[in-house]
Amino acid sequence: VVASRKAGATRPNMEIAEDIAALLTTAKLDSLDISIIFRDGICKLVGDVETEAQISQALSLALSIPEVKEATSTIKVNGKVL
């Protein structure tokens, strides 16, 4: 799954990844198995969740950070690749 928009990273990659993690926590997605990889405007989410809606929500949250220009996911739903 790929979602994108125009933007550019202006802060350290780790700081932006931490902001994404904070949004996932606020949305109560932090208890799920989602790892964040962020580098130069590209956010990759990996892990395992319970529903496809949780993947969409996580991608939307990542894209709400101004420095994220693209968000991709290899998240599985209950261990299954979609």
PDB file of N, CA and C in Angstrom:
ATOM      1  N   VAL A   1       0.857  -1.172   0.000  1.00  0.00           N
ATOM      2  CA  VAL A   1       0.000   0.000   0.000  1.00  0.00           C
ATOM      3  C   VAL A   1       0.897   1.227   0.000  1.00  0.00           C
ATOM      4  N   VAL A   2       0.624   2.187  -0.870  1.00  0.00           N
ATOM      5  CA  VAL A   2       1.424   3.407  -0.945  1.00  0.00           C
ATOM      6  C   VAL A   2       0.497   4.607  -0.961  1.00  0.00           C
ATOM      7  N   ALA A   3       0.819   5.598  -0.167  1.00  0.00           N
ATOM      8  CA  ALA A   3       0.110   6.873  -0.175  1.00  0.00           C
ATOM      9  C   ALA A   3       1.177   7.946  -0.234  1.00  0.00           C
ATOM     10  N   SER A   4       0.913   9.039  -0.938  1.00  0.00           N
ATOM     11  CA  SER A   4       1.951  10.054  -1.037  1.00  0.00           C
ATOM     12  C   SER A   4       1.385  11.451  -1.170  1.00  0.00           C
ATOM     13  N   ARG A   5       2.285  12.445  -0.960  1.00  0.00           N
ATOM     14  CA  ARG A   5       1.992  13.848  -1.165  1.00  0.00           C
ATOM     15  C   ARG A   5       3.316  14.585  -1.213  1.00  0.00           C
ATOM     16  N   LYS A   6       3.296  15.815  -1.646  1.00  0.00           N
ATOM     17  CA  LYS A   6       4.528  16.585  -1.762  1.00  0.00           C
ATOM     18  C   LYS A   6       4.908  17.180  -0.415  1.00  0.00           C
ATOM     19  N   ALA A   7       6.180  17.016  -0.055  1.00  0.00           N
ATOM     20  CA  ALA A   7       6.741  17.586   1.169  1.00  0.00           C
ATOM     21  C   ALA A   7       8.223  17.286   1.166  1.00  0.00           C
ATOM     22  N   GLY A   8       8.920  17.714   2.161  1.00  0.00           N
ATOM     23  CA  GLY A   8      10.342  17.417   2.252  1.00  0.00           C
ATOM     24  C   GLY A   8      10.776  17.389   3.709  1.00  0.00           C
ATOM     25  N   ALA A   9      11.697  16.506   4.029  1.00  0.00           N
ATOM     26  CA  ALA A   9      12.170  16.376   5.404  1.00  0.00           C
ATOM     27  C   ALA A   9      13.058  17.562   5.764  1.00  0.00           C
ATOM     28  N   THR A  10      12.753  18.211   6.879  1.00  0.00           N
ATOM     29  CA  THR A  10      13.552  19.334   7.348  1.00  0.00           C
ATOM     30  C   THR A  10      14.055  19.093   8.766  1.00  0.00           C
ATOM     31  N   ARG A  11      13.629  18.022   9.396  1.00  0.00           N
ATOM     32  CA  ARG A  11      14.057  17.670  10.755  1.00  0.00           C
ATOM     33  C   ARG A  11      14.763  16.322  10.692  1.00  0.00           C
ATOM     34  N   PRO A  12      15.472  15.963  11.755  1.00  0.00           N
ATOM     35  CA  PRO A  12      16.127  14.644  11.766  1.00  0.00           C
ATOM     36  C   PRO A  12      15.111  13.511  11.587  1.00  0.00           C
ATOM     37  N   ASN A  13      15.517  12.494  10.842  1.00  0.00           N
ATOM     38  CA  ASN A  13      14.635  11.350  10.572  1.00  0.00           C
ATOM     39  C   ASN A  13      14.070  10.732  11.840  1.00  0.00           C
ATOM     40  N   MET A  14      14.900  10.570  12.866  1.00  0.00           N
ATOM     41  CA  MET A  14      14.454   9.942  14.119  1.00  0.00           C
ATOM     42  C   MET A  14      13.363  10.769  14.786  1.00  0.00           C
ATOM     43  N   GLU A  15      13.496  12.068  14.754  1.00  0.00           N
ATOM     44  CA  GLU A  15      12.493  12.945  15.361  1.00  0.00           C
ATOM     45  C   GLU A  15      11.143  12.797  14.658  1.00  0.00           C
ATOM     46  N   ILE A  16      11.173  12.699  13.351  1.00  0.00           N
ATOM     47  CA  ILE A  16       9.931  12.540  12.589  1.00  0.00           C
ATOM     48  C   ILE A  16       9.316  11.166  12.874  1.00  0.00           C
ATOM     49  N   ALA A  17      10.139  10.125  12.944  1.00  0.00           N
ATOM     50  CA  ALA A  17       9.638   8.785  13.279  1.00  0.00           C
ATOM     51  C   ALA A  17       8.996   8.787  14.661  1.00  0.00           C
ATOM     52  N   GLU A  18       9.596   9.508  15.593  1.00  0.00           N
ATOM     53  CA  GLU A  18       9.025   9.602  16.941  1.00  0.00           C
ATOM     54  C   GLU A  18       7.676  10.327  16.917  1.00  0.00           C
ATOM     55  N   ASP A  19       7.533  11.336  16.071  1.00  0.00           N
ATOM     56  CA  ASP A  19       6.248  12.021  15.937  1.00  0.00           C
ATOM     57  C   ASP A  19       5.177  11.095  15.368  1.00  0.00           C
ATOM     58  N   ILE A  20       5.558  10.271  14.408  1.00  0.00           N
ATOM     59  CA  ILE A  20       4.621   9.293  13.839  1.00  0.00           C
ATOM     60  C   ILE A  20       4.202   8.302  14.927  1.00  0.00           C
ATOM     61  N   ALA A  21       5.172   7.828  15.698  1.00  0.00           N
ATOM     62  CA  ALA A  21       4.870   6.894  16.794  1.00  0.00           C
ATOM     63  C   ALA A  21       3.925   7.527  17.806  1.00  0.00           C
ATOM     64  N   ALA A  22       4.117   8.805  18.090  1.00  0.00           N
ATOM     65  CA  ALA A  22       3.241   9.495  19.045  1.00  0.00           C
ATOM     66  C   ALA A  22       1.808   9.556  18.513  1.00  0.00           C
ATOM     67  N   LEU A  23       1.661   9.781  17.218  1.00  0.00           N
ATOM     68  CA  LEU A  23       0.312   9.797  16.626  1.00  0.00           C
ATOM     69  C   LEU A  23      -0.335   8.417  16.705  1.00  0.00           C
ATOM     70  N   LEU A  24       0.442   7.373  16.467  1.00  0.00           N
ATOM     71  CA  LEU A  24      -0.093   6.007  16.565  1.00  0.00           C
ATOM     72  C   LEU A  24      -0.529   5.716  17.999  1.00  0.00           C
ATOM     73  N   THR A  25       0.219   6.238  18.961  1.00  0.00           N
ATOM     74  CA  THR A  25      -0.139   6.061  20.374  1.00  0.00           C
ATOM     75  C   THR A  25      -1.446   6.789  20.683  1.00  0.00           C
ATOM     76  N   THR A  26      -1.551   8.022  20.231  1.00  0.00           N
ATOM     77  CA  THR A  26      -2.765   8.808  20.465  1.00  0.00           C
ATOM     78  C   THR A  26      -3.986   8.114  19.865  1.00  0.00           C
ATOM     79  N   ALA A  27      -3.798   7.474  18.706  1.00  0.00           N
ATOM     80  CA  ALA A  27      -4.902   6.777  18.030  1.00  0.00           C
ATOM     81  C   ALA A  27      -5.113   5.364  18.576  1.00  0.00           C
ATOM     82  N   LYS A  28      -4.381   5.033  19.635  1.00  0.00           N
ATOM     83  CA  LYS A  28      -4.473   3.723  20.280  1.00  0.00           C
ATOM     84  C   LYS A  28      -4.054   2.571  19.346  1.00  0.00           C
ATOM     85  N   LEU A  29      -3.142   2.871  18.426  1.00  0.00           N
ATOM     86  CA  LEU A  29      -2.592   1.833  17.557  1.00  0.00           C
ATOM     87  C   LEU A  29      -1.238   1.339  18.074  1.00  0.00           C
ATOM     88  N   ASP A  30      -0.759   1.919  19.162  1.00  0.00           N
ATOM     89  CA  ASP A  30       0.559   1.573  19.690  1.00  0.00           C
ATOM     90  C   ASP A  30       0.626   0.162  20.275  1.00  0.00           C
ATOM     91  N   SER A  31      -0.514  -0.415  20.617  1.00  0.00           N
ATOM     92  CA  SER A  31      -0.502  -1.770  21.167  1.00  0.00           C
ATOM     93  C   SER A  31      -0.368  -2.823  20.062  1.00  0.00           C
ATOM     94  N   LEU A  32      -0.491  -2.384  18.811  1.00  0.00           N
ATOM     95  CA  LEU A  32      -0.353  -3.294  17.679  1.00  0.00           C
ATOM     96  C   LEU A  32       1.119  -3.419  17.305  1.00  0.00           C
ATOM     97  N   ASP A  33       1.430  -4.395  16.508  1.00  0.00           N
ATOM     98  CA  ASP A  33       2.807  -4.640  16.073  1.00  0.00           C
ATOM     99  C   ASP A  33       3.091  -3.818  14.816  1.00  0.00           C
ATOM    100  N   ILE A  34       3.425  -2.539  15.011  1.00  0.00           N
ATOM    101  CA  ILE A  34       3.755  -1.660  13.887  1.00  0.00           C
ATOM    102  C   ILE A  34       5.109  -1.020  14.167  1.00  0.00           C
ATOM    103  N   SER A  35       6.029  -1.216  13.238  1.00  0.00           N
ATOM    104  CA  SER A  35       7.335  -0.570  13.320  1.00  0.00           C
ATOM    105  C   SER A  35       7.391   0.524  12.262  1.00  0.00           C
ATOM    106  N   ILE A  36       8.126   1.582  12.569  1.00  0.00           N
ATOM    107  CA  ILE A  36       8.225   2.736  11.685  1.00  0.00           C
ATOM    108  C   ILE A  36       9.661   2.872  11.203  1.00  0.00           C
ATOM    109  N   ILE A  37       9.815   2.958   9.897  1.00  0.00           N
ATOM    110  CA  ILE A  37      11.112   3.253   9.301  1.00  0.00           C
ATOM    111  C   ILE A  37      10.926   4.553   8.527  1.00  0.00           C
ATOM    112  N   PHE A  38      11.690   5.583   8.878  1.00  0.00           N
ATOM    113  CA  PHE A  38      11.548   6.872   8.200  1.00  0.00           C
ATOM    114  C   PHE A  38      12.904   7.364   7.743  1.00  0.00           C
ATOM    115  N   ARG A  39      12.963   7.755   6.474  1.00  0.00           N
ATOM    116  CA  ARG A  39      14.208   8.311   5.939  1.00  0.00           C
ATOM    117  C   ARG A  39      13.897   9.227   4.770  1.00  0.00           C
ATOM    118  N   ASP A  40      14.362  10.452   4.872  1.00  0.00           N
ATOM    119  CA  ASP A  40      14.298  11.416   3.782  1.00  0.00           C
ATOM    120  C   ASP A  40      12.910  11.550   3.160  1.00  0.00           C
ATOM    121  N   GLY A  41      11.908  11.691   3.995  1.00  0.00           N
ATOM    122  CA  GLY A  41      10.555  11.921   3.519  1.00  0.00           C
ATOM    123  C   GLY A  41       9.728  10.676   3.258  1.00  0.00           C
ATOM    124  N   ILE A  42      10.349   9.506   3.348  1.00  0.00           N
ATOM    125  CA  ILE A  42       9.651   8.247   3.081  1.00  0.00           C
ATOM    126  C   ILE A  42       9.426   7.502   4.393  1.00  0.00           C
ATOM    127  N   CYS A  43       8.162   7.178   4.660  1.00  0.00           N
ATOM    128  CA  CYS A  43       7.797   6.418   5.849  1.00  0.00           C
ATOM    129  C   CYS A  43       7.371   5.021   5.420  1.00  0.00           C
ATOM    130  N   LYS A  44       7.986   4.021   6.016  1.00  0.00           N
ATOM    131  CA  LYS A  44       7.593   2.638   5.762  1.00  0.00           C
ATOM    132  C   LYS A  44       7.096   2.053   7.073  1.00  0.00           C
ATOM    133  N   LEU A  45       5.896   1.512   7.045  1.00  0.00           N
ATOM    134  CA  LEU A  45       5.303   0.861   8.202  1.00  0.00           C
ATOM    135  C   LEU A  45       5.330  -0.643   7.974  1.00  0.00           C
ATOM    136  N   VAL A  46       5.810  -1.377   8.947  1.00  0.00           N
ATOM    137  CA  VAL A  46       5.865  -2.835   8.860  1.00  0.00           C
ATOM    138  C   VAL A  46       5.283  -3.433  10.132  1.00  0.00           C
ATOM    139  N   GLY A  47       4.780  -4.645  10.035  1.00  0.00           N
ATOM    140  CA  GLY A  47       4.262  -5.304  11.225  1.00  0.00           C
ATOM    141  C   GLY A  47       3.020  -6.112  10.945  1.00  0.00           C
ATOM    142  N   ASP A  48       2.159  -6.195  11.966  1.00  0.00           N
ATOM    143  CA  ASP A  48       0.953  -7.016  11.889  1.00  0.00           C
ATOM    144  C   ASP A  48      -0.149  -6.328  12.705  1.00  0.00           C
ATOM    145  N   VAL A  49      -1.337  -6.215  12.100  1.00  0.00           N
ATOM    146  CA  VAL A  49      -2.481  -5.600  12.778  1.00  0.00           C
ATOM    147  C   VAL A  49      -3.695  -6.520  12.672  1.00  0.00           C
ATOM    148  N   GLU A  50      -4.805  -6.070  13.217  1.00  0.00           N
ATOM    149  CA  GLU A  50      -6.014  -6.893  13.234  1.00  0.00           C
ATOM    150  C   GLU A  50      -6.941  -6.627  12.048  1.00  0.00           C
ATOM    151  N   THR A  51      -6.921  -5.398  11.493  1.00  0.00           N
ATOM    152  CA  THR A  51      -7.849  -5.054  10.419  1.00  0.00           C
ATOM    153  C   THR A  51      -7.172  -4.195   9.348  1.00  0.00           C
ATOM    154  N   GLU A  52      -7.732  -4.222   8.144  1.00  0.00           N
ATOM    155  CA  GLU A  52      -7.247  -3.358   7.065  1.00  0.00           C
ATOM    156  C   GLU A  52      -7.457  -1.888   7.416  1.00  0.00           C
ATOM    157  N   ALA A  53      -8.509  -1.581   8.148  1.00  0.00           N
ATOM    158  CA  ALA A  53      -8.789  -0.202   8.554  1.00  0.00           C
ATOM    159  C   ALA A  53      -7.649   0.358   9.406  1.00  0.00           C
ATOM    160  N   GLN A  54      -7.023  -0.488  10.208  1.00  0.00           N
ATOM    161  CA  GLN A  54      -5.898  -0.033  11.032  1.00  0.00           C
ATOM    162  C   GLN A  54      -4.695   0.331  10.170  1.00  0.00           C
ATOM    163  N   ILE A  55      -4.502  -0.378   9.072  1.00  0.00           N
ATOM    164  CA  ILE A  55      -3.425  -0.030   8.138  1.00  0.00           C
ATOM    165  C   ILE A  55      -3.710   1.338   7.535  1.00  0.00           C
ATOM    166  N   SER A  56      -4.927   1.536   7.053  1.00  0.00           N
ATOM    167  CA  SER A  56      -5.299   2.819   6.456  1.00  0.00           C
ATOM    168  C   SER A  56      -5.142   3.961   7.450  1.00  0.00           C
ATOM    169  N   GLN A  57      -5.555   3.721   8.672  1.00  0.00           N
ATOM    170  CA  GLN A  57      -5.446   4.750   9.699  1.00  0.00           C
ATOM    171  C   GLN A  57      -3.979   5.085   9.987  1.00  0.00           C
ATOM    172  N   ALA A  58      -3.147   4.084  10.079  1.00  0.00           N
ATOM    173  CA  ALA A  58      -1.726   4.306  10.345  1.00  0.00           C
ATOM    174  C   ALA A  58      -1.076   5.092   9.202  1.00  0.00           C
ATOM    175  N   LEU A  59      -1.410   4.755   7.962  1.00  0.00           N
ATOM    176  CA  LEU A  59      -0.869   5.488   6.818  1.00  0.00           C
ATOM    177  C   LEU A  59      -1.338   6.935   6.820  1.00  0.00           C
ATOM    178  N   SER A  60      -2.605   7.150   7.101  1.00  0.00           N
ATOM    179  CA  SER A  60      -3.142   8.515   7.148  1.00  0.00           C
ATOM    180  C   SER A  60      -2.465   9.341   8.232  1.00  0.00           C
ATOM    181  N   LEU A  61      -2.246   8.726   9.384  1.00  0.00           N
ATOM    182  CA  LEU A  61      -1.573   9.429  10.472  1.00  0.00           C
ATOM    183  C   LEU A  61      -0.144   9.795  10.088  1.00  0.00           C
ATOM    184  N   ALA A  62       0.553   8.865   9.461  1.00  0.00           N
ATOM    185  CA  ALA A  62       1.925   9.152   9.026  1.00  0.00           C
ATOM    186  C   ALA A  62       1.944  10.330   8.054  1.00  0.00           C
ATOM    187  N   LEU A  63       1.012  10.342   7.112  1.00  0.00           N
ATOM    188  CA  LEU A  63       0.962  11.419   6.114  1.00  0.00           C
ATOM    189  C   LEU A  63       0.524  12.756   6.704  1.00  0.00           C
ATOM    190  N   SER A  64      -0.002  12.744   7.911  1.00  0.00           N
ATOM    191  CA  SER A  64      -0.399  14.008   8.526  1.00  0.00           C
ATOM    192  C   SER A  64       0.809  14.799   9.042  1.00  0.00           C
ATOM    193  N   ILE A  65       1.974  14.153   9.090  1.00  0.00           N
ATOM    194  CA  ILE A  65       3.209  14.837   9.470  1.00  0.00           C
ATOM    195  C   ILE A  65       3.722  15.569   8.222  1.00  0.00           C
ATOM    196  N   PRO A  66       3.946  16.876   8.306  1.00  0.00           N
ATOM    197  CA  PRO A  66       4.327  17.653   7.115  1.00  0.00           C
ATOM    198  C   PRO A  66       5.553  17.135   6.362  1.00  0.00           C
ATOM    199  N   GLU A  67       6.527  16.573   7.056  1.00  0.00           N
ATOM    200  CA  GLU A  67       7.738  16.107   6.396  1.00  0.00           C
ATOM    201  C   GLU A  67       7.592  14.768   5.675  1.00  0.00           C
ATOM    202  N   VAL A  68       6.488  14.078   5.888  1.00  0.00           N
ATOM    203  CA  VAL A  68       6.268  12.781   5.238  1.00  0.00           C
ATOM    204  C   VAL A  68       5.694  13.031   3.848  1.00  0.00           C
ATOM    205  N   LYS A  69       6.469  12.691   2.817  1.00  0.00           N
ATOM    206  CA  LYS A  69       5.982  12.880   1.456  1.00  0.00           C
ATOM    207  C   LYS A  69       5.399  11.589   0.871  1.00  0.00           C
ATOM    208  N   GLU A  70       5.751  10.451   1.462  1.00  0.00           N
ATOM    209  CA  GLU A  70       5.216   9.167   0.998  1.00  0.00           C
ATOM    210  C   GLU A  70       5.171   8.205   2.174  1.00  0.00           C
ATOM    211  N   ALA A  71       4.107   7.423   2.244  1.00  0.00           N
ATOM    212  CA  ALA A  71       3.973   6.401   3.287  1.00  0.00           C
ATOM    213  C   ALA A  71       3.645   5.074   2.614  1.00  0.00           C
ATOM    214  N   THR A  72       4.413   4.056   2.939  1.00  0.00           N
ATOM    215  CA  THR A  72       4.176   2.722   2.401  1.00  0.00           C
ATOM    216  C   THR A  72       3.960   1.748   3.551  1.00  0.00           C
ATOM    217  N   SER A  73       3.367   0.624   3.233  1.00  0.00           N
ATOM    218  CA  SER A  73       3.081  -0.353   4.269  1.00  0.00           C
ATOM    219  C   SER A  73       3.296  -1.763   3.754  1.00  0.00           C
ATOM    220  N   THR A  74       3.968  -2.558   4.559  1.00  0.00           N
ATOM    221  CA  THR A  74       4.019  -4.006   4.335  1.00  0.00           C
ATOM    222  C   THR A  74       3.391  -4.701   5.544  1.00  0.00           C
ATOM    223  N   ILE A  75       2.477  -3.987   6.195  1.00  0.00           N
ATOM    224  CA  ILE A  75       1.790  -4.523   7.369  1.00  0.00           C
ATOM    225  C   ILE A  75       0.875  -5.675   6.948  1.00  0.00           C
ATOM    226  N   LYS A  76       0.900  -6.727   7.721  1.00  0.00           N
ATOM    227  CA  LYS A  76       0.030  -7.881   7.500  1.00  0.00           C
ATOM    228  C   LYS A  76      -1.199  -7.743   8.392  1.00  0.00           C
ATOM    229  N   VAL A  77      -2.281  -8.386   7.975  1.00  0.00           N
ATOM    230  CA  VAL A  77      -3.496  -8.454   8.794  1.00  0.00           C
ATOM    231  C   VAL A  77      -3.591  -9.863   9.332  1.00  0.00           C
ATOM    232  N   ASN A  78      -3.460  -9.974  10.649  1.00  0.00           N
ATOM    233  CA  ASN A  78      -3.483 -11.284  11.307  1.00  0.00           C
ATOM    234  C   ASN A  78      -2.534 -12.268  10.647  1.00  0.00           C
ATOM    235  N   GLY A  79      -1.338 -11.789  10.316  1.00  0.00           N
ATOM    236  CA  GLY A  79      -0.303 -12.648   9.740  1.00  0.00           C
ATOM    237  C   GLY A  79      -0.402 -12.896   8.255  1.00  0.00           C
ATOM    238  N   LYS A  80      -1.413 -12.335   7.603  1.00  0.00           N
ATOM    239  CA  LYS A  80      -1.603 -12.561   6.162  1.00  0.00           C
ATOM    240  C   LYS A  80      -1.268 -11.318   5.368  1.00  0.00           C
ATOM    241  N   VAL A  81      -0.501 -11.509   4.287  1.00  0.00           N
ATOM    242  CA  VAL A  81      -0.169 -10.405   3.392  1.00  0.00           C
ATOM    243  C   VAL A  81      -1.383 -10.108   2.527  1.00  0.00           C
ATOM    244  N   LEU A  82      -1.709  -8.829   2.413  1.00  0.00           N
ATOM    245  CA  LEU A  82      -2.856  -8.443   1.580  1.00  0.00           C
ATOM    246  C   LEU A  82      -2.425  -8.076   0.185  1.00  0.00           C
TER     247      LEU A  82
END
